[in-house]
Coordinates of C-alpha atoms in Angstrom, one line a residue:
X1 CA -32.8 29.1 0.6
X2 CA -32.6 28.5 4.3
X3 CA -30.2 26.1 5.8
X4 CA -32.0 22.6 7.2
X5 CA -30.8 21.5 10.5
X6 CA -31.6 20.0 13.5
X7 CA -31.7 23.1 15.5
X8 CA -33.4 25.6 12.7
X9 CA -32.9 28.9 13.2
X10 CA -29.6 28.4 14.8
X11 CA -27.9 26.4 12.1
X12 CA -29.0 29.5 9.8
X13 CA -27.2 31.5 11.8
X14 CA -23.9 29.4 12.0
X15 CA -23.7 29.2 8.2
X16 CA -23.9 32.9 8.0
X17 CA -21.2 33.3 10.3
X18 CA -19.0 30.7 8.2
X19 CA -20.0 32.7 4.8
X20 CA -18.7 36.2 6.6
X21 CA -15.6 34.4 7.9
X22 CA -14.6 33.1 4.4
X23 CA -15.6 36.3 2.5
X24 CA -13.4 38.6 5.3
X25 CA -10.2 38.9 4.1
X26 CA -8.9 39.4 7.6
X27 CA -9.8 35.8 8.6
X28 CA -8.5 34.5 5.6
X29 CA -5.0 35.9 6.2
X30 CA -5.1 34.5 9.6
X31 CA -6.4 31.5 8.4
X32 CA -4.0 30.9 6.2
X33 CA -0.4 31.8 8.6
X34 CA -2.2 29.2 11.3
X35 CA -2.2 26.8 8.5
X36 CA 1.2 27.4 7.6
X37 CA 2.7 27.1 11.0
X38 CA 1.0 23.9 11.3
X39 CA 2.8 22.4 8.2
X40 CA 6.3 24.1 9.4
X41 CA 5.7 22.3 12.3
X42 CA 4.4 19.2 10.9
X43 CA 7.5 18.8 9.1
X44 CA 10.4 19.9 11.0
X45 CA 11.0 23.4 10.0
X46 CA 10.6 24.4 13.7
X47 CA 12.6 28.1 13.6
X48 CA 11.0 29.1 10.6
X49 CA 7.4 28.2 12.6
X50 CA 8.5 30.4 15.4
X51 CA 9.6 33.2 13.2
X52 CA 6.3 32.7 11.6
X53 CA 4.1 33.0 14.9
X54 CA 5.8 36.4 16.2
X55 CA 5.9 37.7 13.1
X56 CA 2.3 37.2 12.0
X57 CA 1.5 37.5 15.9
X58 CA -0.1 33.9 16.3
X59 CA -1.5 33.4 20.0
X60 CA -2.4 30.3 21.6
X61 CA -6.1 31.6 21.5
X62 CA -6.6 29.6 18.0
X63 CA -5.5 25.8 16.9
X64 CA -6.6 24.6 13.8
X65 CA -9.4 22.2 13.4
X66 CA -9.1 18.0 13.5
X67 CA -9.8 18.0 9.6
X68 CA -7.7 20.6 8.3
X69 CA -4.7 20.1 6.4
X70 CA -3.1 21.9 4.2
X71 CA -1.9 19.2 2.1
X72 CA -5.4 17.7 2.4
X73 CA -6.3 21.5 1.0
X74 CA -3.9 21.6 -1.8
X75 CA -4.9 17.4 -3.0
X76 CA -8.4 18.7 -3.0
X77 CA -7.7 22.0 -5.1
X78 CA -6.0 19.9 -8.0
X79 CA -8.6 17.4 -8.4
X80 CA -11.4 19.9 -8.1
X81 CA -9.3 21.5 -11.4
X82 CA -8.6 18.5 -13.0
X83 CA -12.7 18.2 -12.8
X84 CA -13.1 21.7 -13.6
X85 CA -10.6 21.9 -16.9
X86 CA -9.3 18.5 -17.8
X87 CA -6.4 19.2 -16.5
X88 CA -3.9 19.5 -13.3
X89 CA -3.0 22.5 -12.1
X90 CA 0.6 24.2 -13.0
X91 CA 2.0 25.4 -9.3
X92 CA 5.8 25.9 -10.3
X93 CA 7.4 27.0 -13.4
X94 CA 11.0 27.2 -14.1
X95 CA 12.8 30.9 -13.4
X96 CA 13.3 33.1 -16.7
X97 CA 17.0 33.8 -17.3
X98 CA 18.5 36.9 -15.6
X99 CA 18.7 40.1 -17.2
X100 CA 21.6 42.4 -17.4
X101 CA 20.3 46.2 -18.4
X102 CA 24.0 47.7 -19.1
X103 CA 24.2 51.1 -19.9
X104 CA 26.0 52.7 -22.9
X105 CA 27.3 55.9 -22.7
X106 CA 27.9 59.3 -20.2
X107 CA 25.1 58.1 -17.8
X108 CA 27.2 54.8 -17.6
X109 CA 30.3 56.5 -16.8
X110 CA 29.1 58.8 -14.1
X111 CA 28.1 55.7 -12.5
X112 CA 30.8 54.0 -12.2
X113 CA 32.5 57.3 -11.3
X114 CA 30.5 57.8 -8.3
X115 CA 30.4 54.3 -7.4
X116 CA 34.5 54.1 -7.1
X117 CA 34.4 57.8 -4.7
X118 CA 31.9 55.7 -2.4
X119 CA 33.9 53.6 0.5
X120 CA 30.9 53.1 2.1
X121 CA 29.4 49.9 1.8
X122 CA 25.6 50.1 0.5
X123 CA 23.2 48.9 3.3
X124 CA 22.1 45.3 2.5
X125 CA 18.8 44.9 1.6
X126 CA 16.4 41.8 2.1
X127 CA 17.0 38.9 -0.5
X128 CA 15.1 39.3 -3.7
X129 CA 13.9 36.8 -6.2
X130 CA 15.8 36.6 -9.5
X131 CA 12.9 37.0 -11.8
X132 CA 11.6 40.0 -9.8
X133 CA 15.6 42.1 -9.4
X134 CA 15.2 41.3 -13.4
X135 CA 12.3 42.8 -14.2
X136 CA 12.9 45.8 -11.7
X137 CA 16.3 46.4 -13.7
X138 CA 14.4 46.4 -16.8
X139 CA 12.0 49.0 -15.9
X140 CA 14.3 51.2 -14.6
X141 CA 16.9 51.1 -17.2
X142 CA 13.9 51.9 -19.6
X143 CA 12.8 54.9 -18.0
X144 CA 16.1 56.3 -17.6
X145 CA 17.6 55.2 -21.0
X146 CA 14.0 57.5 -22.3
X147 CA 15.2 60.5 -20.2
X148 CA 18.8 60.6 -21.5
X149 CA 18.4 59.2 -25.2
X150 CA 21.0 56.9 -24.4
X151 CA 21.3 53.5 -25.9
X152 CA 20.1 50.5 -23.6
X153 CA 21.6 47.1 -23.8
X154 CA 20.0 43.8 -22.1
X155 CA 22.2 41.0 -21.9
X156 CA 20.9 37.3 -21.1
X157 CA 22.6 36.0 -18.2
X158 CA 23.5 32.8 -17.5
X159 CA 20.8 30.7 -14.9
X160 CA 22.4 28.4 -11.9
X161 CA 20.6 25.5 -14.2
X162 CA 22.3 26.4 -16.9
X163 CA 25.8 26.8 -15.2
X164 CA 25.1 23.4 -13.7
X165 CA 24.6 21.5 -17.2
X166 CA 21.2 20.6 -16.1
X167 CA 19.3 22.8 -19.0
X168 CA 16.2 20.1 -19.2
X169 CA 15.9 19.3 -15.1
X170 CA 12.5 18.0 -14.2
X171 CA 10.0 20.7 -13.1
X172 CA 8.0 20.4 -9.8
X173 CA 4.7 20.1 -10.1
X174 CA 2.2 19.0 -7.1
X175 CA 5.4 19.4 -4.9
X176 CA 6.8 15.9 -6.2
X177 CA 10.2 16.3 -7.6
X178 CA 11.3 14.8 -10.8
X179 CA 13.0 12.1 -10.7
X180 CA 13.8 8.7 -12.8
X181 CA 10.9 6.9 -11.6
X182 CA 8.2 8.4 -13.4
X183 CA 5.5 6.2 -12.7
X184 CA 4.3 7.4 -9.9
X185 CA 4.8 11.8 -11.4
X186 CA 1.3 11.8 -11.8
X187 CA -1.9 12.3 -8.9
X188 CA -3.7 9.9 -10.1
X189 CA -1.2 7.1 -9.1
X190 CA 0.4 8.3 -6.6
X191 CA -3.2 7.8 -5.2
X192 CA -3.4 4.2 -6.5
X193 CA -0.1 3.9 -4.7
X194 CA -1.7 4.5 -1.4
X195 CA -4.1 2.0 -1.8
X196 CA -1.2 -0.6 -3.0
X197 CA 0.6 0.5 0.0
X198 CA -2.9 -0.1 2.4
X199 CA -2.7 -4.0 1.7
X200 CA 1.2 -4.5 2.9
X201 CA 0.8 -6.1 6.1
X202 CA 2.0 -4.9 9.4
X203 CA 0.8 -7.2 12.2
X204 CA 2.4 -8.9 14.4
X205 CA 1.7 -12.8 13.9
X206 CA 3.5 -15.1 15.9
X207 CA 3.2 -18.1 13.7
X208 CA 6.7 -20.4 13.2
X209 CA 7.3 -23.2 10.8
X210 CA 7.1 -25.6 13.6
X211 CA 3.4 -24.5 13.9
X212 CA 2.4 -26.5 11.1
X213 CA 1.7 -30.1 10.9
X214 CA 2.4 -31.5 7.3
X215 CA 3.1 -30.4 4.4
X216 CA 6.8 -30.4 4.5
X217 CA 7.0 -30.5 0.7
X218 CA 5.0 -26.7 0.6
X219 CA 7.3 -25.4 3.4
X220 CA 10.6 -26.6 1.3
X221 CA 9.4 -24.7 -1.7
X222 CA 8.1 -21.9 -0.4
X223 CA 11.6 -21.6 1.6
X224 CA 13.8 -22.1 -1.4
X225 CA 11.7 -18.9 -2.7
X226 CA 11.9 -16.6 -0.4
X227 CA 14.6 -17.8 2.3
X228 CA 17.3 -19.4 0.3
X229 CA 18.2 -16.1 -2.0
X230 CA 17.9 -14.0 1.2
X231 CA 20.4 -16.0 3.3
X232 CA 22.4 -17.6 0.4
X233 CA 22.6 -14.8 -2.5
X234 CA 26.2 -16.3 -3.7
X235 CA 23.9 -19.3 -5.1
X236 CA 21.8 -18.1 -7.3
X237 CA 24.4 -16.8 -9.9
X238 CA 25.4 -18.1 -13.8
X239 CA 21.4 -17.0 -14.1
X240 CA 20.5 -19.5 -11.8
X241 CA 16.9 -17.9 -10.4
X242 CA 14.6 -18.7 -7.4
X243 CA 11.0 -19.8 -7.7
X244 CA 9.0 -17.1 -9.5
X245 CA 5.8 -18.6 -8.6
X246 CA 4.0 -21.2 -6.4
X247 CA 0.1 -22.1 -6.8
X248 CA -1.3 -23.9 -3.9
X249 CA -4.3 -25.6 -3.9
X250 CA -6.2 -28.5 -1.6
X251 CA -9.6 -28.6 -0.2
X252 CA -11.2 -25.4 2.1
X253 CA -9.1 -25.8 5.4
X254 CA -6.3 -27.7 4.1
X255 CA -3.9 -25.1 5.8
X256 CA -3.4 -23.1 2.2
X257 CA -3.5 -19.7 4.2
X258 CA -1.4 -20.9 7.4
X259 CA 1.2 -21.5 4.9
X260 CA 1.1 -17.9 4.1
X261 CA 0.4 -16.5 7.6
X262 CA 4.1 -18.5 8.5
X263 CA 6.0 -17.3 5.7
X264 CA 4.9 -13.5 6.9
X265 CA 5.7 -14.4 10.5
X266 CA 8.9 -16.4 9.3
X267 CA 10.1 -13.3 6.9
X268 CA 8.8 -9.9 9.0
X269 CA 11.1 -7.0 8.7
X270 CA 13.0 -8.4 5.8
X271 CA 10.9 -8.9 3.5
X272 CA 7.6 -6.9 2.4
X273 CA 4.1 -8.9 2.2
X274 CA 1.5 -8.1 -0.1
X275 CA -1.7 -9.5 0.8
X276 CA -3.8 -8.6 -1.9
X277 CA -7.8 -9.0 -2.1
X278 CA -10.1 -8.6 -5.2
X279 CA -11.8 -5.9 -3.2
X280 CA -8.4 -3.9 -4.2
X281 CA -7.8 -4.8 -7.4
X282 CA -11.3 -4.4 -9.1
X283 CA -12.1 -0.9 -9.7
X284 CA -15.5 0.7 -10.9
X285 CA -13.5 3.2 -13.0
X286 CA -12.3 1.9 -16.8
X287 CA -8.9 1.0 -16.9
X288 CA -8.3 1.3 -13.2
X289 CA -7.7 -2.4 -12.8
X290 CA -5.4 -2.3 -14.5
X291 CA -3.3 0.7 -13.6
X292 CA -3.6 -1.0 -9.5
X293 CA -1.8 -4.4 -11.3
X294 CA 0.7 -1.9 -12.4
X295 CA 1.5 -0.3 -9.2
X296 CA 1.2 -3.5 -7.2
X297 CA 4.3 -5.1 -9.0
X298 CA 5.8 -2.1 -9.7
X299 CA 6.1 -1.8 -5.9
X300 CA 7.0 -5.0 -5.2
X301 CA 9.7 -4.4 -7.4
X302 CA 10.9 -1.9 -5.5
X303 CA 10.6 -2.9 -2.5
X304 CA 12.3 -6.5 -3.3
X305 CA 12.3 -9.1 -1.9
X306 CA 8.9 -8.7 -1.4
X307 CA 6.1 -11.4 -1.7
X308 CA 2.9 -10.7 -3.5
X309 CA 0.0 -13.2 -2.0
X310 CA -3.0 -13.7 -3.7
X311 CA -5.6 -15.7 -2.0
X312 CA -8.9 -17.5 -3.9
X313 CA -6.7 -16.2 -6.9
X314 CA -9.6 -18.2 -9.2
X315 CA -11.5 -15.4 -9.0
X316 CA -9.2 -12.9 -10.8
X317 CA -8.1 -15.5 -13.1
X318 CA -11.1 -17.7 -14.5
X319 CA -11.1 -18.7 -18.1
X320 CA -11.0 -16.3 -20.5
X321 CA -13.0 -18.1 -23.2
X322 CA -16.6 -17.8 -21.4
X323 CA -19.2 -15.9 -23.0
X324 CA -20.4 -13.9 -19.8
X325 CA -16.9 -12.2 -19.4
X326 CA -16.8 -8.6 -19.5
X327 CA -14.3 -6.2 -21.9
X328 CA -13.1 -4.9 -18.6
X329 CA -12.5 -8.3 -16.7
X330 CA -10.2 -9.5 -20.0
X331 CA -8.2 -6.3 -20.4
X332 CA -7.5 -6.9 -16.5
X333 CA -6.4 -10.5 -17.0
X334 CA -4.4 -9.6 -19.8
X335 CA -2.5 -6.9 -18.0
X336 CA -1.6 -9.5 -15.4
X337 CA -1.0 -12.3 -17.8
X338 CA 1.7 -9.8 -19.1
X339 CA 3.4 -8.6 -15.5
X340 CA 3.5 -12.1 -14.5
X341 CA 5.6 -13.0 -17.8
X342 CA 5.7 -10.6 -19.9
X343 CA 8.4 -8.2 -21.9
X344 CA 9.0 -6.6 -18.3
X345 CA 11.6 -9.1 -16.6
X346 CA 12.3 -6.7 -13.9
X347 CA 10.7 -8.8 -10.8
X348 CA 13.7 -9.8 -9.4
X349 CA 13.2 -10.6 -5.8
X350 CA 9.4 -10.6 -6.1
X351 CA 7.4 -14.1 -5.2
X352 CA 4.0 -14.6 -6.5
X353 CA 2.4 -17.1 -4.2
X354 CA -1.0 -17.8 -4.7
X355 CA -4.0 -19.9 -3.0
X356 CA -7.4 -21.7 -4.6
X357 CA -9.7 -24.6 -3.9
X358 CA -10.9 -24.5 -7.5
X359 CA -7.6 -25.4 -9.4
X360 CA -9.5 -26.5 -12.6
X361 CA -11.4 -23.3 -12.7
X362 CA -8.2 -20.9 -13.1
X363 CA -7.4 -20.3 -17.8
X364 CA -4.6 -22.5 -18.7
X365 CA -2.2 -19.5 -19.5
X366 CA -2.5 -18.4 -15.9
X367 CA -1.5 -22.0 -14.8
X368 CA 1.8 -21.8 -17.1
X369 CA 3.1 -18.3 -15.3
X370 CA 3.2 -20.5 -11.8
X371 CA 6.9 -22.3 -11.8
X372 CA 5.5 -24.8 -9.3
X373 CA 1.6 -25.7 -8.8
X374 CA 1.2 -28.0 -5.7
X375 CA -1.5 -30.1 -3.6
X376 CA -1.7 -29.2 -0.2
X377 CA -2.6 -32.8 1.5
X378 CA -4.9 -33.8 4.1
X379 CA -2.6 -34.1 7.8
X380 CA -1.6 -38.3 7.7
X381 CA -2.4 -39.9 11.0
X382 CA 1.1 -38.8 12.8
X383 CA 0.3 -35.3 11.9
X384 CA -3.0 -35.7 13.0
X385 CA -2.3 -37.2 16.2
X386 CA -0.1 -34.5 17.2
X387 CA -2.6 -31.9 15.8
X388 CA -5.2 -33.2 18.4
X389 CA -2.4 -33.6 21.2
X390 CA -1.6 -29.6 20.6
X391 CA -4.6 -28.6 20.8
X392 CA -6.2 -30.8 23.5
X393 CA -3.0 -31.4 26.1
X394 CA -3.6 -28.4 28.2
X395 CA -7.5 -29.0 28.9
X396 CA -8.1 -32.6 28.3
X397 CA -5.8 -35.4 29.7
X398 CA -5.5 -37.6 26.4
X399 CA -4.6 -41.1 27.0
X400 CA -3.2 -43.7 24.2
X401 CA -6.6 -45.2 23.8
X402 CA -8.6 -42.2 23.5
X403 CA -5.7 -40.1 21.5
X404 CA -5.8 -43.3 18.5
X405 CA -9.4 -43.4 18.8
X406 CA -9.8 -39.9 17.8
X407 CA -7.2 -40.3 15.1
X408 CA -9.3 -43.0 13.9
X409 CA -12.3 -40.6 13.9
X410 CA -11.1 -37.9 11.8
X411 CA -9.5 -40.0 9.1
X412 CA -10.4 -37.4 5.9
X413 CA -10.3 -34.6 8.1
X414 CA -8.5 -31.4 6.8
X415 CA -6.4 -29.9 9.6
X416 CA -9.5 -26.6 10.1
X417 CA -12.0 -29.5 10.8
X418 CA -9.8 -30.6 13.7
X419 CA -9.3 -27.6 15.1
X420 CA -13.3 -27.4 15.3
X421 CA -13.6 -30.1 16.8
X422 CA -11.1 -29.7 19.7
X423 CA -13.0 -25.9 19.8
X424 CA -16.2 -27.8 20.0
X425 CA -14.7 -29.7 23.4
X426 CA -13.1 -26.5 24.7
X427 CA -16.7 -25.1 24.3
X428 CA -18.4 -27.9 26.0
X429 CA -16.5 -26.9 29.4
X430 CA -17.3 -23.7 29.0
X431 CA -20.9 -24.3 29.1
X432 CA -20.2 -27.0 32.3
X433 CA -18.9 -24.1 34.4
X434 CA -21.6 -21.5 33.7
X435 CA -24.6 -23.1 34.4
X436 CA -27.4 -20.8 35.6
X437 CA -27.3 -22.6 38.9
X438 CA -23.9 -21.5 39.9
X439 CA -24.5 -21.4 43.4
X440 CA -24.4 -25.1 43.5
X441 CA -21.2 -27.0 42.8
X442 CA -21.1 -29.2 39.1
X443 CA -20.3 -32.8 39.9
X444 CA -16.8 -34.0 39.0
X445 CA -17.5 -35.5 35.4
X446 CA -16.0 -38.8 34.9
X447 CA -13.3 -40.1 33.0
X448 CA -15.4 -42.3 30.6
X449 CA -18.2 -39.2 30.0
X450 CA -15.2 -36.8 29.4
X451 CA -14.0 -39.4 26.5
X452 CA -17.6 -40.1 25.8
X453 CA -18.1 -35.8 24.9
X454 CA -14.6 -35.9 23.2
X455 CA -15.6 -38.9 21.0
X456 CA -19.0 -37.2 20.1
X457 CA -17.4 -33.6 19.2
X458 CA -15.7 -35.2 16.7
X459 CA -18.3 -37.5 15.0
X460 CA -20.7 -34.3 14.8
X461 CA -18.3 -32.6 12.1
X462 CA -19.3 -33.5 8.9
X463 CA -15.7 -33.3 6.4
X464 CA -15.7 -31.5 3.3
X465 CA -12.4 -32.3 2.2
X466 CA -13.0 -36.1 1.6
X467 CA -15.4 -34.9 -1.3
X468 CA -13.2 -32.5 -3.2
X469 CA -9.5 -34.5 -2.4
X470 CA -9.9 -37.3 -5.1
X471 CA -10.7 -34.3 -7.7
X472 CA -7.7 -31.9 -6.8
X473 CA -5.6 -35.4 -6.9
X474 CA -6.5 -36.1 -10.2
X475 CA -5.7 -32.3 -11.0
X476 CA -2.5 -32.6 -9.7
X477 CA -1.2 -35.9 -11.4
X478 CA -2.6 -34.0 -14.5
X479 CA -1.3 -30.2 -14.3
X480 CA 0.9 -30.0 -11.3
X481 CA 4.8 -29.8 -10.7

């Protein structure tokens, strides 16, 4: 079958070459000595990757390609075996023990005669594997031992693992050593691993506590979690134990998530932030889910103190009890239901901290493994006057009248609502100074139609929180702590 491309008879032609370069052994061996100075290089060995390009008479006329790797190369070899025989591939194995082919008799003795009349020490000879001096020592102690009918004795040798005491070490396999943390020994996680590792955050946010107007009573919690055992360890002793857990929850735009941005700004470089998303937990492959829950806390663990956020955490943890719930969807909610509380206690240093606007909608057993659940409230009028003065004192000259007025105005108003609304304002001068005309100079708005615009910005948003805060109230006096 002829190759389809965009250029026809020349994309025939390129394949053909690529099938002779593959097939000739010649470009495979220099293939492969460009790809193993690359991952000499890659990883320090740098005299070993310039004996390796005189030796095997690399020139600069060749670089490897953008998607090579030969890591890349070996990862792809052991799942396309895995797919082939069920099974991972077995690169290492341990060395045999040595063999010691002693002589008996005349042939013996001559030997040792001849080698006490030498003074001439025997040239030295390139290193030699063990396994391969043994077998060579074998074969010719046989074939002499035939030609003098002389008895041949093979004695086992002591291996360096065995001198060591270390008879049952760990084999390497994959080029992972063993080691006591066998979670993460086999391919298959160590790839689930990397996608654990993908949602640790590394930005560079530059939000402080300060930042945020209200809800002292979320900041003081979420401080004695994380802050309190980092600064003041010598506390927490007698099995005294921080916060475990914190569930926040208010109406959409409450500030929920600005919480959580502040505590990653507040904490960055000493402590590790998960922010994890359904979109990583929920897998298409069975059991997968699950394994990812795994990982995540086994991570965190590791990596303590660490902070795991979930946000809109109602939709990994909705009741269990409903008919339209999947196999798959309960074994995943089990699996965390036992990391969060489980036989495991090993999540010491590890803060769960989790965000929803539908409280009532997450299963009752979930709602026990949070320590502390907690209302994030509407900004009062002092917060909310010194929201609007934030974000309106540079580009608006706010006077007492106009600054209570608008206070007045967005009584109900979650702190997101406010920002739109000075956005709204900010928005309205931008349109003011790029009028198609520009040739001609904008009259100098008045005083009264600036407060006139900033009055109307902030009747046009409509709040959603006022709708939703007497339910989540009522939640709270019920459920929270």
């Amino acid at each position: 079958m002829k190759t389809q491309g965009k250029y026809g008879v020349t994309a025939t032609a390129a394949a053909q070459v690529l099938c002779e370069d593959v097939r000739n052994f010649s470009t495979r061996r220099r293939n492969i000595l460009y790809l193993m100075h690359r991952y000499l290089v890659e990883n320090g060995y740098y005299t070993s990757a310039e004996s390796l390009k005189t030796e095997g008479r690399l020139s600069n006329e060749y670089e490897l390609c953008d998607n090579i790797d030969l890591d890349g190369m070996y990862l792809e070899y052991a799942s396309f075996f895995n797919m082939k025989f069920g099974k991972y591939p077995k690169i290492l194995k341990k060395v045999g023990p040595k063999v010691k082919v002693e002589m008996v008799g005349k042939v013996q003795e001559k030997k040792e005669t001849k080698e006490t009349k030498e003074t001439k020490e025997p040239p030295k000879r390139p290193p030699v594997s063990e396994a391969s001096l043994a077998n060579w020592h074998l074969g010719v102690g046989a074939a002499t031992a035939a030609l003098s009918n002389e008895p041949l004795q093979i004695v086992k040798m002591e291996t360096s693992a065995e001198v060591s005491g270390q008879e049952n070490a760990c084999e390497i396999e994959h080029g992972h050593l063993g080691s006591d943390d066998g979670l993460f020994s086999s391919l298959d996680w160590q790839s689930l691993a990397q996608l654990v590792k993908s949602s640790i955050l590394q930005e560079n946010i530059k939000i402080r506590w300060s930042d945020v107007c209200g809800n002292q009573r979320a900041i003081e919690l979420i401080k004695e979690a994380v802050l309190t055992p980092i600064e003041f360890p010598q506390l927490f002793v007698h099995g005294l134990k921080p916060w475990r857990s914190l569930l926040l929850h208010g109406p959409p735009g409450s500030g929920k998530t600005f919480l959580a941005k502040a505590l990653y700004s507040e904490t960055q470089g000493r402590v590790t932030f998960f922010n994890i998303t359904a979109s990583i937990m929920v897998s298409k492959w069975r059991g997968e889910s699950e394994k990812i829950l795994r990982v995540l806390f086994h991570m965190a663990a590791k990596r303590a103190p660490s902070v795991i956020f979930l946000d809109e955490i109602e939709s990994l943890t909705s009741k269990r009890d409903r008919a339209t719930d999947h196999e798959s969807s309960k074994r995943f909610k089990n699996e965390l239901l036992q990391l969060l509380d489980g036989m495991e206690h090993t999540l010491n240093g590890v803060f769960v901290l989790a965000s929803t606007n539908l409280p009532w909608d997450i299963d009752e057993a979930f709602l026990r493994r949070f320590e502390k659940k907690l209302l994030v409230q509407l900004p009062n009028p002092a917060e909310r006057s010194c929201l609007i003065s934030r974000l309106l004192g540079s580009s608006v000259s706010l006077n007492p009248r106009l600054l209570d007025k608008l206070v007045e105005i967005s009584d109900q108003f979650t702190g997101d609502e406010i920002r739109l609304a000075c956005k709204e304002i900010s928005m309205h001068r931008v349109r003011c100074a790029t009028k198609v005309d520009r040739s001609m100079a904008s009259p100098k708005e008045s005083q009264a139609s600036i407060e006139a615009n900033v009055e109307e910005a902030f009747r046009q948003v409509r709040p959603l929180g006022q709708k939703l805060l007497a339910k989540h109230e009522q939640w709270q006096h019920e459920n929270g702590s």
